[in-house]
């Protein structure tokens, strides 16, 4: 228990949820250079960048809308009873610096920011941005060796290149991460893959490296409980990262994303899968590809904010267990 009131979210009993400056879950904003940054256990971070998008852009606006909708989050998980704000000192660390005009410079800036986060011993929970933002985050987190990864997604993001060999898009981050030995492919598992394909080369390459790819049909046939048992066994007790692409969820629930695919998870299935991550050795997580221009109502962002809370609960539990 932290017992530090500074790091508690503002209650809706004290200030209406539509009032005040929006931060993730109404937490205090602590800049990475602030004196109190050294006290933070879990930092919520926006990465407002979609320079890796190949079709429908807009995810750069995701963190701002996610912050706004996350003001609806309260303190206690309704099913598990976990209060992550009492298990860990949490704060909004603001946004990672980005460059919308230069992909490589943006990747370097993001990694530089997360290097500072790691130097402070903070566990990052990030909101994208397109899925390429996971690559520079992993470059900072995988300092001690390759990580395992649980990926909830409609797409593998294991493509080699686009447009004549351009190797850095939101469809390539995990191929690059495996090549750079940021991820141990034998401890990478992808859940929910579906949709029409270019040629299947991404799946073939991933499986050849040892990545476990669970198509949506297999998830629906086996069920969440059975699949998540395999997920837990696959990653084991070694350090593991979690990445959740909002397009893993069926567009009936989450239309606000750049590359929707029908036949995905329900919102409740997504909650159940994240809850099943409790007890793993989690070193960070992200939620990406919320694109407000495709859902101005904010429904997709509200779903995303709710899943960020689910992720925060399992990260706080992992942090406490490691203490």
XYZ file of C-alpha atoms in Angstrom, residues 24-322:
299
model
C -5.072 9.735 -17.506
C -7.607 8.551 -14.912
C -7.453 11.975 -13.179
C -3.991 11.208 -11.821
C -1.437 13.910 -11.048
C 0.729 15.025 -13.941
C 4.397 14.481 -13.134
C 6.955 15.505 -15.738
C 9.814 13.105 -16.335
C 12.256 15.759 -15.066
C 10.198 16.649 -11.974
C 11.548 15.816 -8.533
C 8.554 13.558 -7.821
C 9.198 11.430 -10.915
C 11.591 9.321 -8.856
C 8.651 8.366 -6.610
C 6.470 7.058 -9.452
C 5.967 3.290 -9.729
C 3.732 3.153 -12.822
C 3.713 5.942 -15.384
C 0.883 6.434 -17.852
C 2.290 7.880 -21.050
C 0.800 9.138 -24.291
C 2.564 8.549 -27.608
C 0.658 10.816 -30.015
C 2.192 9.634 -33.267
C 0.931 7.741 -36.308
C 3.764 8.209 -38.768
C 3.789 4.457 -39.382
C 0.196 4.374 -40.633
C -0.194 3.121 -44.199
C -3.873 3.900 -44.840
C -6.302 5.673 -42.481
C -4.388 8.042 -40.211
C -5.702 9.552 -36.983
C -4.257 7.531 -34.096
C -1.979 10.459 -33.262
C -5.071 11.983 -31.657
C -5.725 8.869 -29.563
C -3.909 9.804 -26.331
C -5.772 13.096 -25.965
C -9.193 11.488 -26.394
C -8.209 8.577 -24.147
C -7.225 11.025 -21.416
C -10.561 12.793 -21.715
C -12.650 9.611 -21.582
C -10.523 8.107 -18.802
C -11.899 10.700 -16.386
C -14.797 8.231 -16.029
C -12.519 5.623 -14.434
C -12.969 5.128 -10.695
C -10.527 3.589 -8.216
C -11.585 -0.019 -7.557
C -11.879 -2.942 -9.978
C -15.465 -4.264 -9.776
C -14.549 -7.948 -10.148
C -11.149 -8.418 -8.531
C -11.413 -5.656 -5.927
C -7.959 -4.382 -6.893
C -7.283 -0.687 -6.290
C -4.188 -0.088 -8.415
C -3.736 3.415 -7.019
C -3.165 1.921 -3.554
C -0.877 -0.836 -4.782
C 1.413 1.513 -6.719
C 2.183 5.205 -7.011
C 0.719 6.086 -10.410
C 1.037 9.304 -12.389
C 0.484 10.736 -15.858
C 3.985 11.363 -17.220
C 2.665 13.337 -20.177
C 3.487 12.537 -23.791
C 6.654 11.120 -25.261
C 8.281 13.571 -27.703
C 7.521 12.791 -31.344
C 8.272 14.086 -34.837
C 5.341 13.808 -37.259
C 7.600 14.582 -40.221
C 10.390 12.018 -39.763
C 9.883 8.366 -38.846
C 13.417 7.550 -37.696
C 13.751 10.731 -35.669
C 10.396 10.032 -34.023
C 11.466 6.486 -33.105
C 14.696 7.815 -31.592
C 12.875 10.478 -29.586
C 10.396 7.964 -28.201
C 13.141 5.531 -27.193
C 15.070 8.380 -25.547
C 12.038 9.252 -23.429
C 11.485 5.648 -22.374
C 15.186 5.314 -21.546
C 14.577 8.011 -18.917
C 11.488 6.149 -17.694
C 13.552 2.983 -17.274
C 16.382 4.867 -15.546
C 13.838 5.921 -12.908
C 12.580 2.359 -12.453
C 9.077 3.262 -13.633
C 6.822 0.635 -15.213
C 5.284 2.220 -18.348
C 1.655 1.927 -19.415
C 1.404 3.610 -22.796
C -1.385 4.853 -25.050
C -0.741 5.193 -28.780
C -0.531 6.189 -31.457
C -0.191 3.567 -34.170
C 1.363 0.171 -33.473
C 4.836 1.145 -34.624
C 5.206 3.018 -31.313
C 5.674 -0.341 -29.579
C 9.059 -0.789 -31.295
C 10.865 2.207 -29.734
C 9.293 1.369 -26.368
C 10.642 -2.180 -26.579
C 14.076 -0.818 -27.495
C 14.181 0.846 -24.089
C 12.568 -1.958 -22.087
C 14.645 -4.851 -23.448
C 17.900 -3.636 -21.911
C 18.528 -6.838 -19.974
C 17.667 -9.171 -22.831
C 14.761 -10.251 -25.013
C 11.271 -10.056 -23.548
C 8.245 -12.257 -23.947
C 5.154 -10.609 -25.357
C 1.404 -11.134 -25.301
C -0.240 -9.427 -28.272
C -3.983 -8.956 -28.671
C -4.570 -7.907 -32.263
C -6.316 -8.530 -35.555
C -2.959 -8.402 -37.384
C 0.424 -9.987 -36.769
C 2.435 -6.821 -37.530
C 5.167 -9.180 -38.712
C 5.439 -7.882 -42.276
C 8.884 -7.214 -43.697
C 8.229 -4.002 -45.599
C 5.835 -1.820 -47.537
C 6.180 0.260 -50.697
C 9.289 -1.328 -52.125
C 10.946 -2.330 -48.878
C 10.182 0.497 -46.428
C 10.714 -1.367 -43.176
C 9.119 0.833 -40.513
C 5.322 0.934 -40.545
C 2.587 -0.091 -38.128
C 2.572 -3.446 -39.916
C 6.245 -4.250 -39.202
C 7.135 -3.482 -35.539
C 7.362 -7.014 -34.210
C 9.376 -8.347 -37.133
C 11.889 -5.599 -36.418
C 11.708 -6.327 -32.672
C 12.483 -10.015 -33.225
C 15.297 -9.181 -35.649
C 16.755 -6.735 -33.121
C 16.496 -9.429 -30.409
C 14.162 -7.288 -28.318
C 11.676 -10.156 -28.238
C 12.204 -13.881 -27.746
C 9.928 -15.332 -30.440
C 9.517 -18.558 -28.469
C 7.824 -16.447 -25.786
C 5.668 -14.342 -28.123
C 2.004 -15.233 -28.493
C -0.515 -13.393 -30.659
C -4.249 -13.714 -30.021
C -7.121 -12.835 -32.345
C -5.447 -12.695 -35.759
C -7.917 -12.481 -38.629
C -8.918 -10.624 -41.782
C -8.036 -10.923 -45.440
C -4.337 -11.341 -46.207
C -1.830 -10.134 -48.750
C -0.115 -13.504 -49.100
C 0.343 -15.014 -45.630
C 4.101 -14.419 -45.589
C 3.892 -12.605 -42.248
C 2.272 -15.611 -40.573
C 4.689 -18.052 -42.202
C 7.704 -15.996 -41.111
C 6.410 -15.641 -37.554
C 5.703 -19.330 -37.154
C 9.139 -20.167 -38.587
C 10.705 -18.039 -35.822
C 8.636 -19.766 -33.150
C 5.878 -17.204 -32.621
C 2.580 -18.766 -31.498
C -0.239 -17.297 -33.573
C -3.798 -17.939 -32.424
C -6.331 -17.080 -35.092
C -9.698 -15.753 -34.016
C -11.424 -19.019 -34.998
C -9.231 -20.956 -32.595
C -9.937 -18.496 -29.780
C -13.691 -18.739 -30.326
C -13.631 -22.538 -30.555
C -11.413 -23.126 -27.519
C -12.688 -20.254 -25.389
C -10.954 -17.523 -23.416
C -10.080 -19.655 -20.391
C -8.348 -22.394 -22.391
C -6.443 -19.987 -24.640
C -5.278 -17.812 -21.750
C -3.980 -20.890 -19.947
C -1.754 -21.435 -22.975
C -0.752 -17.764 -22.987
C 0.377 -17.999 -19.368
C 2.297 -21.198 -20.012
C 3.925 -19.738 -23.115
C 5.392 -16.640 -21.482
C 6.143 -18.306 -18.154
C 7.669 -16.334 -15.295
C 10.201 -14.346 -17.309
C 9.756 -10.599 -18.064
C 6.853 -10.043 -20.448
C 5.361 -7.097 -22.306
C 1.676 -6.741 -23.230
C 0.438 -4.936 -26.311
C -3.239 -4.456 -27.121
C -4.310 -3.160 -30.523
C -7.873 -1.858 -30.266
C -8.600 -3.402 -33.691
C -8.433 -6.789 -31.997
C -11.927 -5.935 -30.781
C -14.818 -6.267 -33.196
C -15.628 -2.930 -34.889
C -19.198 -3.232 -33.584
C -17.633 -2.308 -30.228
C -14.609 -0.295 -31.413
C -15.161 1.375 -34.801
C -12.644 4.134 -34.111
C -9.522 2.536 -35.523
C -7.629 2.734 -38.778
C -7.698 -0.926 -39.856
C -10.884 -2.550 -38.541
C -11.556 -6.248 -39.088
C -14.938 -7.877 -38.491
C -15.360 -10.928 -36.273
C -13.220 -9.859 -33.349
C -13.357 -9.987 -29.553
C -16.256 -8.548 -27.641
C -15.380 -5.893 -25.095
C -16.072 -8.364 -22.272
C -13.839 -11.036 -23.804
C -11.087 -8.430 -23.945
C -11.547 -7.665 -20.249
C -11.455 -11.344 -19.334
C -8.274 -11.959 -21.309
C -6.441 -9.073 -19.661
C -7.557 -10.205 -16.200
C -6.030 -13.610 -16.945
C -2.615 -11.918 -17.182
C -2.604 -11.384 -13.427
C 0.352 -13.075 -11.785
C 2.679 -12.840 -14.781
C 5.990 -10.977 -14.644
C 4.804 -7.917 -16.553
C 7.271 -5.105 -17.252
C 5.029 -2.792 -19.269
C 2.043 -2.570 -21.566
C 0.497 -0.445 -24.264
C -2.868 0.095 -25.932
C -2.708 1.446 -29.474
C -4.582 2.427 -32.632
C -7.511 4.335 -31.094
C -8.309 6.814 -33.875
C -10.801 9.526 -32.834
C -11.605 10.746 -36.376
C -13.376 7.423 -36.993
C -15.397 7.583 -33.778
C -15.957 11.183 -32.658
C -18.543 9.918 -30.134
C -15.693 8.675 -27.961
C -17.101 5.171 -27.576
C -13.918 3.518 -28.825
C -11.781 5.703 -26.574
C -13.981 4.841 -23.588
C -13.450 1.164 -24.329
C -9.724 1.831 -24.677
C -9.594 3.737 -21.388
C -11.424 0.887 -19.666
C -8.882 -1.613 -21.006
C -6.056 0.656 -19.856
C -7.531 0.380 -16.359
C -7.599 -3.415 -16.703
C -3.943 -3.314 -17.755
C -3.100 -0.959 -14.908
C -4.587 -3.410 -12.405
C -2.460 -6.331 -13.592
C 0.658 -4.142 -13.807
C 0.118 -2.876 -10.259
C -0.367 -6.415 -9.026
C 2.828 -7.520 -10.808
C 4.729 -4.556 -9.393
C 3.606 -5.340 -5.862
C 4.522 -9.031 -6.265
C 8.020 -8.090 -7.419
